[in-house]
Amino acid sequence: MAHLVDLTQKPYCLDAQAITWVESTIASMNLDEKIGQLFVNMGSSRTEEYLTQVLKDYKIAAVRYNKGKADEIWEQNHILQTKSKIPLLIAANTEAGGDGAVTDGTKIGDEIKIAATNDPKYAYEMGRIAGIEAAAVGCNVSFAPIVDLTRNWRNPIIANRNWGSNVDQVITLSKEYMKGIMEQGIMPFAKHFPGDGIDERDHHLSFASNPMTKEEWITTFGRIYGELVDAGLPGIMAGHIHLPKVEKEMHPERDWDDMLPASLNKTLLDELLRGELGYNGVIVTDASHMVAMTASMPRRLMLPTAVEAGCDLFLFFNAPEEDLQWMKEGYEAGILTEERLHDALRRTLGLKARLGLHLFEGRREEIMLPKEEALSLINTKESQAIADEVADKAITLVKDKQKDILPVTPDRYKRILIVNVEGHKGGFGAMIAGQKKRASNVVKDLLQARGHDVTVWESTEERIMQLPENERAAAIANVYAQKQPISNLTDHYDLILNLVDVNSGGTVQRIVWPAAKGTPDQPFYVHEIPTIVVSVQHAFALADMPQVGTYINAYDGKDNTMKYLVEKLAGESTFTGVSPVDAFCGLIDTHLWREY
């Protein structure tokens, strides 16, 4: 027996008028409209012609759009909300602040950076500011917070995006974020149920599994989701993540081959989440183009199976006409039952009623703020001041074993060499991050302004790749054949600063060392010249550089973060960040340092 929604209870708490609107809206729909109301669209254009055609043809319930500047997103969402027959849920990924809703919004900081401040108020502020800026342009849903646990430092997809590895801290910060964003009229969807951060694979690209037993799961992710449910969490995103040991304990008779990721798994969504944890809210699938979902079964079966399993909203079309037809055929074939279809519709419409969208019939243009007022709320001085506080407080001195290496001042280290250390440059992380200024250029300017002579090392590999192709092999061989005197470093530089900019969210989150030997590209020189390593993205670079004595996590390479980093290096302010993850990566050698 499936667990059906109760619209009088959390997270809806609807009155009789709102419930009547939900039921009458369902009663007024034909089958095509009901099928359309199961989908969340990502548009390919912002023109009024395109948007109105999508609403007319696909009859969607919700939108999760590609980001743009605030003025164009306001226009887009105004068209969508005023032209849709049924008010829309409009979602953004405000995982780090208002920049998740609009490109000119305020990035307060990734969750790991917020957690490193060791002050829950910044999780609240991140949610509040994200809510202000997202609501200003017409959003009413956020696919955040991320409530996964970093229990595997090799996990490439959530390493910077979640709060960390401590269950209590994840619960506290998630509740603060929820409070902040819900005060602004945004409904948060926690993700990725049943829990990421244990496997080291990316479910965009392959299967990914949470290997916990049920006892382990209940005391970790079960506690997290259970407490958020009790706090009134309105939405959850079902990840394409297997939970095989838990499922086997719940159904010992089931073959391993029959186990599906959570987004397609009725045992995990209905029995575990809705049944054992008492969750009464809305469930959306994670993006339906991800391999861990698409490779689980044919898409024509995947669509109705996801909704029958307990998902109320299906995230993204592949080919809209085909997806709509296959969902309809799945309903007609009985894969998606009448009961589950209508329960999904009640939950989604119930959330719209919780937002009060049903009260704007005949005056839809009033759902959104006037444009000029809305744009005045984007990236304000107040929100940037909060981002600055976070940048200052989060920077973490993880390994501090070199005697008297700080402060970094011109009288001690006049000549500084900055070495960029990078990783795999492709993958989803690079796509999401887009073009950005190199942190090394920012740090160079800041140090030079203080009186240092600063050189940025051009990697040996980059220089070789600029040669004609027929000369490269000989150049590489020459690098390995030749050695250089250590004095080439010590006579020219007083300190080497390695800036690690490894793409968090890439397929593999590891340093990729260039083809070089005996050059500054690789920090072999830690006992020859004072050396400091700073990671400006992921927090686990120490695993690939265990030999260093001084290691700092800055969590990003934004201008304000680099400003505060240089101040701390100079001894003008203290390092106050507290690592929310094991930055030593569970290794012994990352702790070691021998002083000479």
Coordinates of C-alpha atoms in Angstrom, one line a residue:
M1 CA 0.0 0.0 0.0
A2 CA 1.5 3.3 -1.1
H3 CA 1.8 6.1 1.3
L4 CA -0.6 8.8 0.1
V5 CA -0.3 12.5 0.8
D6 CA -2.1 14.3 3.6
L7 CA -2.4 18.0 2.5
T8 CA -3.4 19.0 6.0
Q9 CA -0.1 18.0 7.5
K10 CA 3.5 19.2 7.1
P11 CA 4.9 20.4 4.9
Y12 CA 1.7 21.7 3.3
C13 CA -0.7 22.5 6.2
L14 CA -3.4 23.6 3.8
D15 CA -6.8 24.9 4.7
A16 CA -10.0 23.8 3.1
Q17 CA -9.9 26.5 0.5
A18 CA -6.5 25.5 -0.7
I19 CA -7.3 21.8 -0.7
T20 CA -10.5 22.5 -2.8
W21 CA -8.3 24.3 -5.3
V22 CA -6.0 21.3 -5.6
E23 CA -8.8 18.9 -6.1
S24 CA -10.8 21.1 -8.5
T25 CA -7.7 21.7 -10.5
I26 CA -7.0 18.0 -10.9
A27 CA -10.7 17.4 -11.8
S28 CA -10.5 20.0 -14.5
M29 CA -7.5 18.4 -16.3
N30 CA -7.6 16.0 -19.2
L31 CA -5.1 13.2 -19.4
D32 CA -2.6 15.1 -21.4
E33 CA -2.6 17.9 -18.9
K34 CA -2.1 15.5 -16.0
I35 CA 0.8 13.8 -17.8
G36 CA 2.4 17.3 -18.5
Q37 CA 2.1 18.2 -14.9
L38 CA 4.7 15.5 -14.1
F39 CA 7.5 17.2 -15.9
V40 CA 10.1 19.9 -15.1
N41 CA 11.4 21.6 -18.2
M42 CA 14.7 23.1 -18.9
G43 CA 14.2 25.6 -21.8
S44 CA 16.5 26.2 -24.7
S45 CA 15.4 29.8 -25.3
R46 CA 13.9 32.8 -23.4
T47 CA 11.8 34.2 -26.2
E48 CA 8.1 34.7 -25.5
E49 CA 7.2 32.7 -28.6
Y50 CA 9.2 29.7 -27.4
L51 CA 8.1 29.9 -23.8
T52 CA 4.4 30.2 -24.6
Q53 CA 4.7 27.3 -27.1
V54 CA 6.3 25.1 -24.4
L55 CA 3.4 25.9 -22.0
K56 CA 0.8 25.2 -24.7
D57 CA 2.3 22.0 -26.0
Y58 CA 3.8 20.3 -23.0
K59 CA 1.6 21.6 -20.1
I60 CA 4.5 21.4 -17.7
A61 CA 4.3 21.7 -13.9
A62 CA 7.7 23.4 -13.4
V63 CA 10.8 24.9 -14.8
R64 CA 14.5 24.7 -13.9
Y65 CA 16.2 27.1 -16.3
N66 CA 19.7 27.8 -17.5
K67 CA 21.1 30.8 -15.6
G68 CA 21.4 34.3 -17.1
K69 CA 21.5 37.8 -15.9
A70 CA 18.8 39.0 -13.5
D71 CA 17.0 41.2 -15.9
E72 CA 16.6 38.5 -18.5
I73 CA 15.6 35.8 -15.9
W74 CA 13.0 38.2 -14.5
E75 CA 11.5 38.6 -18.0
Q76 CA 11.6 34.9 -18.7
N77 CA 9.9 34.0 -15.4
H78 CA 7.3 36.8 -15.8
I79 CA 6.3 35.3 -19.2
L80 CA 6.1 31.8 -17.8
Q81 CA 4.1 32.7 -14.7
T82 CA 1.6 34.9 -16.4
K83 CA 1.1 32.7 -19.5
S84 CA 0.8 29.3 -17.8
K85 CA -2.7 27.9 -17.3
I86 CA -1.7 26.5 -13.8
P87 CA 0.9 28.5 -11.8
L88 CA 4.4 27.1 -12.1
L89 CA 7.1 26.0 -9.8
I90 CA 10.2 27.8 -10.9
A91 CA 13.4 26.3 -9.6
A92 CA 17.0 27.3 -9.3
N93 CA 20.1 25.6 -7.9
T94 CA 21.0 28.1 -5.1
E95 CA 23.6 25.8 -3.5
A96 CA 26.0 28.6 -2.7
G97 CA 23.9 31.8 -2.8
G98 CA 21.9 33.9 -5.3
D99 CA 24.4 33.2 -8.1
G100 CA 22.5 29.9 -8.5
A101 CA 19.5 31.8 -9.7
V102 CA 21.2 34.6 -11.7
T103 CA 24.7 35.0 -13.0
D104 CA 25.0 38.4 -11.4
G105 CA 23.8 37.2 -8.0
T106 CA 25.8 36.9 -4.9
K107 CA 27.9 33.8 -4.3
I108 CA 28.2 33.5 -0.5
G109 CA 30.2 30.3 -0.7
D110 CA 30.0 26.6 -1.4
E111 CA 28.6 24.7 1.5
I112 CA 32.0 23.4 2.6
K113 CA 33.2 27.0 2.8
I114 CA 30.2 28.0 4.9
A115 CA 30.8 25.0 7.2
A116 CA 34.5 26.0 7.6
T117 CA 33.5 29.3 9.2
N118 CA 32.3 27.1 12.1
D119 CA 29.3 29.5 12.6
P120 CA 25.8 28.3 11.7
K121 CA 24.6 31.8 11.1
Y122 CA 26.3 31.9 7.7
A123 CA 24.2 28.9 6.6
Y124 CA 21.2 30.9 7.5
E125 CA 22.6 34.0 5.7
M126 CA 23.4 32.0 2.6
G127 CA 19.8 30.7 2.5
R128 CA 18.4 34.1 3.2
I129 CA 20.4 35.9 0.5
A130 CA 19.8 33.1 -2.0
G131 CA 16.1 33.3 -1.2
I132 CA 16.0 37.1 -1.6
E133 CA 17.7 37.1 -5.0
A134 CA 16.0 34.0 -6.4
A135 CA 12.5 35.2 -5.3
A136 CA 13.3 38.6 -6.8
V137 CA 13.4 37.1 -10.3
G138 CA 10.4 34.9 -9.7
C139 CA 11.8 31.6 -8.4
N140 CA 9.9 29.7 -5.7
V141 CA 11.9 26.5 -5.5
S142 CA 15.5 25.7 -4.9
F143 CA 17.2 22.4 -5.5
A144 CA 19.3 22.8 -2.3
P145 CA 20.6 22.2 0.3
I146 CA 23.0 19.4 -0.5
V147 CA 22.9 17.1 2.6
D148 CA 25.3 14.5 1.5
L149 CA 28.3 13.4 3.6
T150 CA 31.9 13.5 2.5
R151 CA 33.0 10.1 3.7
N152 CA 35.1 9.4 0.6
W153 CA 37.6 12.2 -0.3
R154 CA 37.9 10.8 -3.8
N155 CA 34.2 11.5 -4.5
P156 CA 34.3 14.0 -7.4
I157 CA 30.8 15.4 -7.5
I158 CA 29.9 16.8 -4.1
A159 CA 33.3 17.4 -2.4
N160 CA 32.9 21.2 -2.3
R161 CA 29.2 21.3 -2.6
N162 CA 28.1 19.8 0.7
W163 CA 28.6 20.8 4.4
G164 CA 31.1 18.1 5.2
S165 CA 31.4 14.8 7.0
N166 CA 29.8 15.3 10.4
V167 CA 26.1 14.3 10.7
D168 CA 25.3 16.8 13.4
Q169 CA 26.9 19.7 11.5
V170 CA 25.0 18.7 8.3
I171 CA 21.7 18.7 10.2
T172 CA 22.4 22.0 11.9
L173 CA 23.5 23.9 8.8
S174 CA 20.8 22.4 6.6
K175 CA 18.1 23.6 9.1
E176 CA 19.6 27.0 9.1
Y177 CA 19.7 27.2 5.3
M178 CA 16.1 26.0 5.2
K179 CA 15.0 28.6 7.7
G180 CA 16.8 31.4 5.7
I181 CA 15.5 30.5 2.3
M182 CA 11.9 29.6 3.4
E183 CA 11.5 33.0 5.1
Q184 CA 11.9 34.4 1.5
G185 CA 9.2 32.2 0.1
I186 CA 11.4 29.6 -1.5
M187 CA 10.7 25.9 -1.1
P188 CA 14.0 23.9 -0.6
F189 CA 14.5 20.4 -2.0
A190 CA 17.3 18.6 -0.1
K191 CA 19.5 16.3 -2.2
H192 CA 20.7 13.6 -3.1
F193 CA 18.6 10.9 -1.4
P194 CA 19.5 8.3 -0.2
G195 CA 23.0 9.9 0.2
D196 CA 26.1 10.7 -1.9
G197 CA 29.7 11.1 -0.8
I198 CA 30.4 7.4 0.0
D199 CA 31.1 6.1 -3.5
E200 CA 33.9 7.7 -5.6
R201 CA 32.0 7.6 -8.9
D202 CA 29.9 10.3 -10.6
H203 CA 26.3 9.2 -11.2
H204 CA 26.2 11.6 -14.2
L205 CA 28.6 9.2 -15.9
S206 CA 28.1 5.7 -14.3
F207 CA 26.3 3.8 -11.6
A208 CA 27.0 5.0 -8.1
S209 CA 26.3 3.2 -4.9
N210 CA 25.9 3.9 -1.2
P211 CA 27.3 0.7 0.4
M212 CA 25.9 1.3 3.9
T213 CA 24.1 -1.3 5.9
K214 CA 20.7 -0.2 7.2
E215 CA 22.0 0.4 10.7
E216 CA 24.8 2.6 9.3
W217 CA 22.3 4.4 7.0
I218 CA 19.7 5.0 9.8
T219 CA 22.4 6.6 12.0
T220 CA 23.7 8.9 9.3
F221 CA 21.5 9.8 6.3
G222 CA 18.4 8.5 8.0
R223 CA 19.0 10.9 10.9
I224 CA 19.7 13.8 8.5
Y225 CA 16.6 13.3 6.4
G226 CA 14.5 12.4 9.4
E227 CA 15.3 15.6 11.3
L228 CA 14.8 17.7 8.2
V229 CA 11.4 16.0 7.6
D230 CA 10.4 16.8 11.2
A231 CA 11.5 20.4 10.6
G232 CA 9.1 20.7 7.6
L233 CA 11.3 20.0 4.6
P234 CA 9.0 20.5 1.6
G235 CA 11.0 18.8 -1.1
I236 CA 13.6 16.0 -1.7
M237 CA 15.6 15.2 -4.8
A238 CA 15.9 11.5 -5.4
G239 CA 19.4 10.7 -6.6
H240 CA 20.3 8.0 -9.1
I241 CA 22.1 6.2 -6.3
H242 CA 21.8 2.6 -5.3
L243 CA 21.4 1.5 -1.7
P244 CA 21.7 -2.2 -2.1
K245 CA 22.5 -3.5 1.4
V246 CA 19.6 -1.6 2.9
E247 CA 17.3 -2.8 0.2
K248 CA 18.5 -6.4 0.7
E249 CA 17.8 -6.1 4.4
M250 CA 14.3 -4.9 3.7
H251 CA 13.7 -7.5 1.0
P252 CA 16.0 -10.5 1.5
E253 CA 14.3 -12.4 -1.3
R254 CA 15.3 -9.7 -3.9
D255 CA 18.1 -10.4 -6.4
W256 CA 20.9 -7.9 -6.7
D257 CA 20.1 -7.6 -10.4
D258 CA 16.6 -6.3 -9.5
M259 CA 17.9 -3.4 -7.4
L260 CA 17.5 0.1 -8.9
P261 CA 18.7 3.6 -8.0
A262 CA 16.5 5.5 -5.6
S263 CA 14.9 7.6 -8.4
L264 CA 13.4 4.4 -9.7
N265 CA 13.0 2.4 -6.5
K266 CA 9.7 2.2 -4.7
T267 CA 11.3 0.4 -1.8
L268 CA 13.6 3.3 -1.1
L269 CA 11.1 6.1 -1.8
D270 CA 7.8 4.8 -0.5
E271 CA 8.8 2.2 2.1
L272 CA 11.9 3.8 3.5
L273 CA 11.5 7.6 2.9
R274 CA 7.7 8.0 3.1
G275 CA 7.0 5.0 5.3
E276 CA 9.8 4.7 7.9
L277 CA 10.9 8.4 7.9
G278 CA 7.3 9.7 7.6
Y279 CA 8.0 12.1 4.7
N280 CA 4.9 13.7 3.3
G281 CA 6.4 16.2 0.8
V282 CA 7.3 16.3 -2.9
I283 CA 10.0 14.2 -4.6
V284 CA 11.7 15.2 -7.8
T285 CA 14.1 13.0 -9.7
D286 CA 17.6 14.2 -10.3
A287 CA 18.4 15.1 -13.9
S288 CA 17.0 12.4 -16.2
H289 CA 20.0 12.5 -18.6
M290 CA 22.4 11.1 -16.0
V291 CA 23.8 7.7 -16.9
A292 CA 23.0 6.1 -13.5
M293 CA 19.4 6.6 -14.4
T294 CA 19.3 6.2 -18.2
A295 CA 21.4 3.0 -18.1
S296 CA 19.0 1.4 -15.6
M297 CA 16.3 0.6 -18.1
P298 CA 14.8 1.7 -21.4
R299 CA 13.6 5.3 -21.2
R300 CA 10.1 4.3 -22.3
L301 CA 9.9 2.3 -19.1
M302 CA 12.0 4.6 -17.0
L303 CA 9.6 7.5 -17.2
P304 CA 6.5 5.9 -15.7
T305 CA 8.6 3.7 -13.4
A306 CA 10.1 6.8 -11.7
V307 CA 6.7 8.3 -10.9
E308 CA 5.2 5.0 -9.8
A309 CA 8.3 4.5 -7.5
G310 CA 7.3 7.7 -5.7
C311 CA 8.8 10.6 -7.7
D312 CA 6.2 13.4 -8.2
L313 CA 8.2 15.4 -10.7
F314 CA 10.4 14.2 -13.5
L315 CA 13.4 16.5 -14.1
F316 CA 14.0 17.4 -17.7
F317 CA 12.8 16.1 -21.1
N318 CA 15.0 14.3 -23.5
A319 CA 12.7 14.7 -26.5
P320 CA 9.5 16.3 -25.1
E321 CA 7.0 14.7 -27.5
E322 CA 8.5 11.3 -27.1
D323 CA 8.8 11.5 -23.3
L324 CA 5.2 12.7 -22.9
Q325 CA 4.0 9.9 -25.1
W326 CA 6.0 7.3 -23.2
M327 CA 4.7 8.5 -19.9
K328 CA 1.2 8.4 -21.2
E329 CA 1.7 4.9 -22.6
G330 CA 3.1 3.8 -19.2
Y331 CA 0.0 5.0 -17.5
E332 CA -2.3 3.3 -20.1
A333 CA -0.3 0.1 -19.6
G334 CA -0.7 0.2 -15.9
I335 CA 3.0 0.8 -15.1
L336 CA 2.0 4.1 -13.6
T337 CA -1.2 3.6 -11.7
E338 CA -4.2 6.0 -11.4
E339 CA -3.6 6.2 -7.6
R340 CA 0.1 7.2 -7.9
L341 CA -0.6 9.7 -10.8
H342 CA -3.1 11.5 -8.7
D343 CA -1.0 11.4 -5.6
A344 CA 1.8 13.0 -7.5
L345 CA -0.5 15.7 -8.8
R346 CA -1.8 16.4 -5.3
R347 CA 1.7 16.8 -3.9
T348 CA 2.9 19.2 -6.6
L349 CA -0.3 21.2 -6.6
G350 CA -0.2 21.1 -2.8
L351 CA 3.2 22.7 -2.8
K352 CA 1.9 25.4 -5.2
A353 CA -0.9 26.1 -2.8
R354 CA 1.6 26.2 0.1
L355 CA 3.3 29.0 -1.8
G356 CA -0.1 30.7 -2.2
L357 CA 0.1 30.6 -6.0
H358 CA -3.6 29.7 -6.2
L359 CA -4.5 33.1 -4.6
F360 CA -3.3 35.0 -7.7
E361 CA -5.8 33.8 -10.2
G362 CA -6.8 36.8 -12.4
R363 CA -3.8 38.8 -11.3
R364 CA -0.8 36.6 -12.1
E365 CA 1.4 39.5 -12.8
E366 CA 1.4 40.3 -9.1
I367 CA 3.1 37.0 -8.2
M368 CA 6.5 38.7 -9.0
L369 CA 7.9 41.9 -7.7
P370 CA 8.0 44.9 -10.1
K371 CA 11.2 44.6 -12.2
E372 CA 13.0 47.7 -11.0
E373 CA 12.4 46.7 -7.3
A374 CA 13.5 43.1 -8.0
L375 CA 16.8 44.1 -9.7
S376 CA 17.6 46.4 -6.8
L377 CA 17.8 43.3 -4.6
I378 CA 20.5 41.5 -6.6
N379 CA 24.1 41.5 -5.3
T380 CA 23.7 44.3 -2.8
K381 CA 26.4 45.8 -0.5
E382 CA 24.8 43.9 2.4
S383 CA 25.0 40.5 0.7
Q384 CA 28.5 41.1 -0.5
A385 CA 29.5 42.0 3.0
I386 CA 28.2 38.6 4.2
A387 CA 30.2 37.0 1.4
D388 CA 33.3 38.9 2.6
E389 CA 32.8 37.7 6.2
V390 CA 32.6 34.1 5.0
A391 CA 35.7 34.5 2.8
D392 CA 37.6 35.8 5.8
K393 CA 36.5 33.4 8.4
A394 CA 36.6 30.2 6.3
I395 CA 40.2 30.0 5.2
T396 CA 41.7 27.1 7.0
L397 CA 45.4 26.5 7.9
V398 CA 45.2 22.7 7.7
K399 CA 48.9 21.7 8.1
D400 CA 51.2 24.1 10.0
K401 CA 54.5 22.3 10.6
Q402 CA 57.1 24.5 9.1
K403 CA 58.7 26.5 11.8
D404 CA 58.4 30.3 11.4
I405 CA 57.4 30.2 7.8
L406 CA 54.8 32.9 8.4
P407 CA 54.4 35.8 8.0
V408 CA 55.0 36.4 4.3
T409 CA 56.3 39.9 4.1
P410 CA 58.6 41.7 1.6
D411 CA 61.5 41.9 4.2
R412 CA 61.4 38.1 4.6
Y413 CA 60.4 36.9 1.2
K414 CA 61.1 39.6 -1.4
R415 CA 61.1 37.2 -4.4
I416 CA 58.1 34.9 -4.7
L417 CA 57.4 32.2 -7.4
I418 CA 53.8 31.2 -7.9
V419 CA 53.3 27.8 -9.4
N420 CA 49.9 26.8 -10.7
V421 CA 48.9 23.2 -9.9
E422 CA 46.0 21.8 -11.8
G423 CA 43.9 18.7 -12.4
H424 CA 41.7 17.3 -15.0
K425 CA 40.2 20.3 -16.9
G426 CA 37.0 18.8 -18.3
G427 CA 33.9 17.3 -16.9
F428 CA 30.7 18.7 -15.4
G429 CA 32.6 20.8 -12.9
A430 CA 34.4 22.7 -15.6
M431 CA 31.1 23.2 -17.5
I432 CA 29.3 24.5 -14.5
A433 CA 32.2 26.7 -13.4
G434 CA 32.6 28.4 -16.8
Q435 CA 35.4 30.9 -17.5
K436 CA 37.1 32.4 -14.5
K437 CA 40.1 34.4 -13.7
R438 CA 43.1 32.4 -12.5
A439 CA 43.7 32.8 -8.8
S440 CA 47.4 33.1 -9.4
N441 CA 46.9 36.3 -11.3
V442 CA 44.9 37.8 -8.5
V443 CA 47.4 36.7 -5.9
K444 CA 50.3 38.1 -8.0
D445 CA 48.7 41.5 -8.1
L446 CA 48.0 41.5 -4.4
L447 CA 51.5 40.5 -3.5
Q448 CA 53.1 43.0 -5.9
A449 CA 51.0 45.8 -4.4
R450 CA 52.7 44.9 -1.0
G451 CA 56.2 45.2 -2.4
H452 CA 57.0 41.6 -3.4
D453 CA 58.6 40.7 -6.7
V454 CA 56.4 38.0 -8.1
T455 CA 56.8 35.6 -10.9
V456 CA 54.2 33.1 -12.1
W457 CA 55.8 29.9 -13.4
E458 CA 54.8 28.9 -16.9
S459 CA 54.5 25.1 -16.7
T460 CA 57.0 23.1 -18.6
E461 CA 54.3 21.1 -20.3
E462 CA 52.5 24.3 -21.5
R463 CA 55.8 25.6 -22.9
I464 CA 56.4 22.3 -24.7
M465 CA 52.9 22.3 -26.2
Q466 CA 53.6 25.7 -27.7
L467 CA 56.4 24.2 -29.8
P468 CA 55.9 22.8 -33.3
E469 CA 54.5 19.3 -33.1
N470 CA 57.7 17.7 -34.6
E471 CA 59.8 19.3 -31.8
R472 CA 57.8 18.2 -28.8
A473 CA 59.0 14.6 -28.3
A474 CA 62.7 15.8 -28.3
A475 CA 61.8 18.6 -25.8
I476 CA 60.1 16.1 -23.5
A477 CA 63.0 13.8 -23.6
N478 CA 65.3 16.7 -22.9
V479 CA 63.4 17.6 -19.8
Y480 CA 63.9 14.1 -18.4
A481 CA 67.6 13.9 -19.5
Q482 CA 68.6 17.2 -17.9
K483 CA 68.8 18.2 -14.3
Q484 CA 69.2 21.8 -12.9
P485 CA 71.2 23.0 -10.0
I486 CA 69.1 23.6 -6.9
S487 CA 70.7 27.0 -6.9
N488 CA 68.6 27.9 -9.9
L489 CA 65.7 28.1 -7.4
T490 CA 67.4 29.3 -4.3
D491 CA 69.4 32.0 -6.0
H492 CA 66.3 33.5 -7.7
Y493 CA 63.4 33.0 -5.2
D494 CA 62.9 33.3 -1.5
L495 CA 59.5 31.5 -1.3
I496 CA 57.4 29.3 -3.6
L497 CA 53.7 29.5 -3.4
N498 CA 51.8 26.5 -5.0
L499 CA 48.2 27.4 -5.9
V500 CA 46.2 24.2 -6.4
D501 CA 43.2 24.8 -8.7
V502 CA 41.8 21.4 -9.2
N503 CA 38.3 21.4 -10.7
S504 CA 35.9 20.3 -8.0
G505 CA 33.1 18.4 -9.8
G506 CA 35.3 17.0 -12.5
T507 CA 35.3 13.3 -13.4
V508 CA 38.4 12.8 -11.3
Q509 CA 39.3 15.2 -8.5
R510 CA 43.0 14.8 -8.4
I511 CA 46.1 16.7 -9.3
V512 CA 47.5 15.9 -12.7
W513 CA 51.2 16.5 -12.6
P514 CA 52.8 17.8 -15.9
A515 CA 55.5 16.0 -17.8
A516 CA 58.4 17.6 -16.0
K517 CA 61.3 16.6 -13.7
G518 CA 63.5 18.9 -11.6
T519 CA 61.4 22.0 -12.4
P520 CA 59.1 24.0 -10.1
D521 CA 56.1 22.2 -11.6
Q522 CA 56.3 19.6 -8.8
P523 CA 57.2 20.5 -5.2
F524 CA 60.2 18.3 -4.8
Y525 CA 62.0 21.4 -3.2
V526 CA 60.1 21.6 0.1
H527 CA 63.4 21.2 2.0
E528 CA 65.3 23.5 -0.3
I529 CA 63.2 26.7 -0.2
P530 CA 60.3 27.8 1.9
T531 CA 57.1 26.4 0.3
I532 CA 53.4 27.0 1.0
V533 CA 50.6 25.2 -0.7
V534 CA 47.1 26.7 -1.0
S535 CA 44.1 24.9 -2.5
V536 CA 41.6 27.3 -4.1
Q537 CA 39.0 24.7 -4.9
H538 CA 38.7 21.2 -3.5
A539 CA 39.9 20.5 0.0
F540 CA 41.9 17.3 -0.6
A541 CA 45.0 18.3 -2.5
L542 CA 47.2 17.3 0.5
A543 CA 46.7 13.6 -0.6
D544 CA 48.8 14.4 -3.7
M545 CA 51.3 16.7 -2.0
P546 CA 51.8 15.0 1.4
Q547 CA 55.4 16.2 1.6
V548 CA 54.6 19.8 2.2
G549 CA 54.8 21.3 5.7
T550 CA 52.3 24.2 5.2
Y551 CA 48.9 23.6 3.6
I552 CA 45.9 25.9 3.4
N553 CA 42.4 25.4 2.1
A554 CA 40.8 28.6 0.8
Y555 CA 37.8 26.7 -0.8
D556 CA 37.6 29.0 -3.8
G557 CA 39.8 31.5 -5.7
K558 CA 37.4 34.5 -5.7
D559 CA 38.9 37.9 -5.5
N560 CA 37.7 38.5 -2.0
T561 CA 39.0 35.2 -0.8
M562 CA 42.4 35.8 -2.2
K563 CA 42.5 39.2 -0.6
Y564 CA 41.9 37.7 2.8
L565 CA 44.3 34.9 2.1
V566 CA 47.2 37.4 1.4
E567 CA 46.3 39.3 4.6
K568 CA 46.6 36.1 6.6
L569 CA 49.8 35.1 5.0
A570 CA 51.2 38.5 5.9
G571 CA 50.2 38.0 9.5
E572 CA 47.6 40.8 9.5
S573 CA 44.8 38.5 10.5
T574 CA 44.5 35.0 11.9
F575 CA 43.4 31.7 10.3
T576 CA 40.1 30.9 11.9
G577 CA 38.6 28.3 9.6
V578 CA 37.9 24.8 10.9
S579 CA 37.9 22.0 8.3
P580 CA 34.5 20.3 8.1
V581 CA 36.2 17.3 6.3
D582 CA 39.3 15.2 6.9
A583 CA 41.6 17.2 4.7
F584 CA 44.4 14.7 5.6
C585 CA 42.3 12.2 3.6
G586 CA 42.7 9.4 6.2
L587 CA 46.4 9.0 5.3
I588 CA 49.4 8.9 7.6
D589 CA 51.9 10.5 5.4
T590 CA 49.8 13.7 4.9
H591 CA 50.5 14.5 8.6
L592 CA 54.3 14.1 8.4
W593 CA 57.0 16.8 8.3
R594 CA 60.6 16.6 9.2
E595 CA 62.3 19.9 10.1
Y596 CA 65.9 20.5 9.0

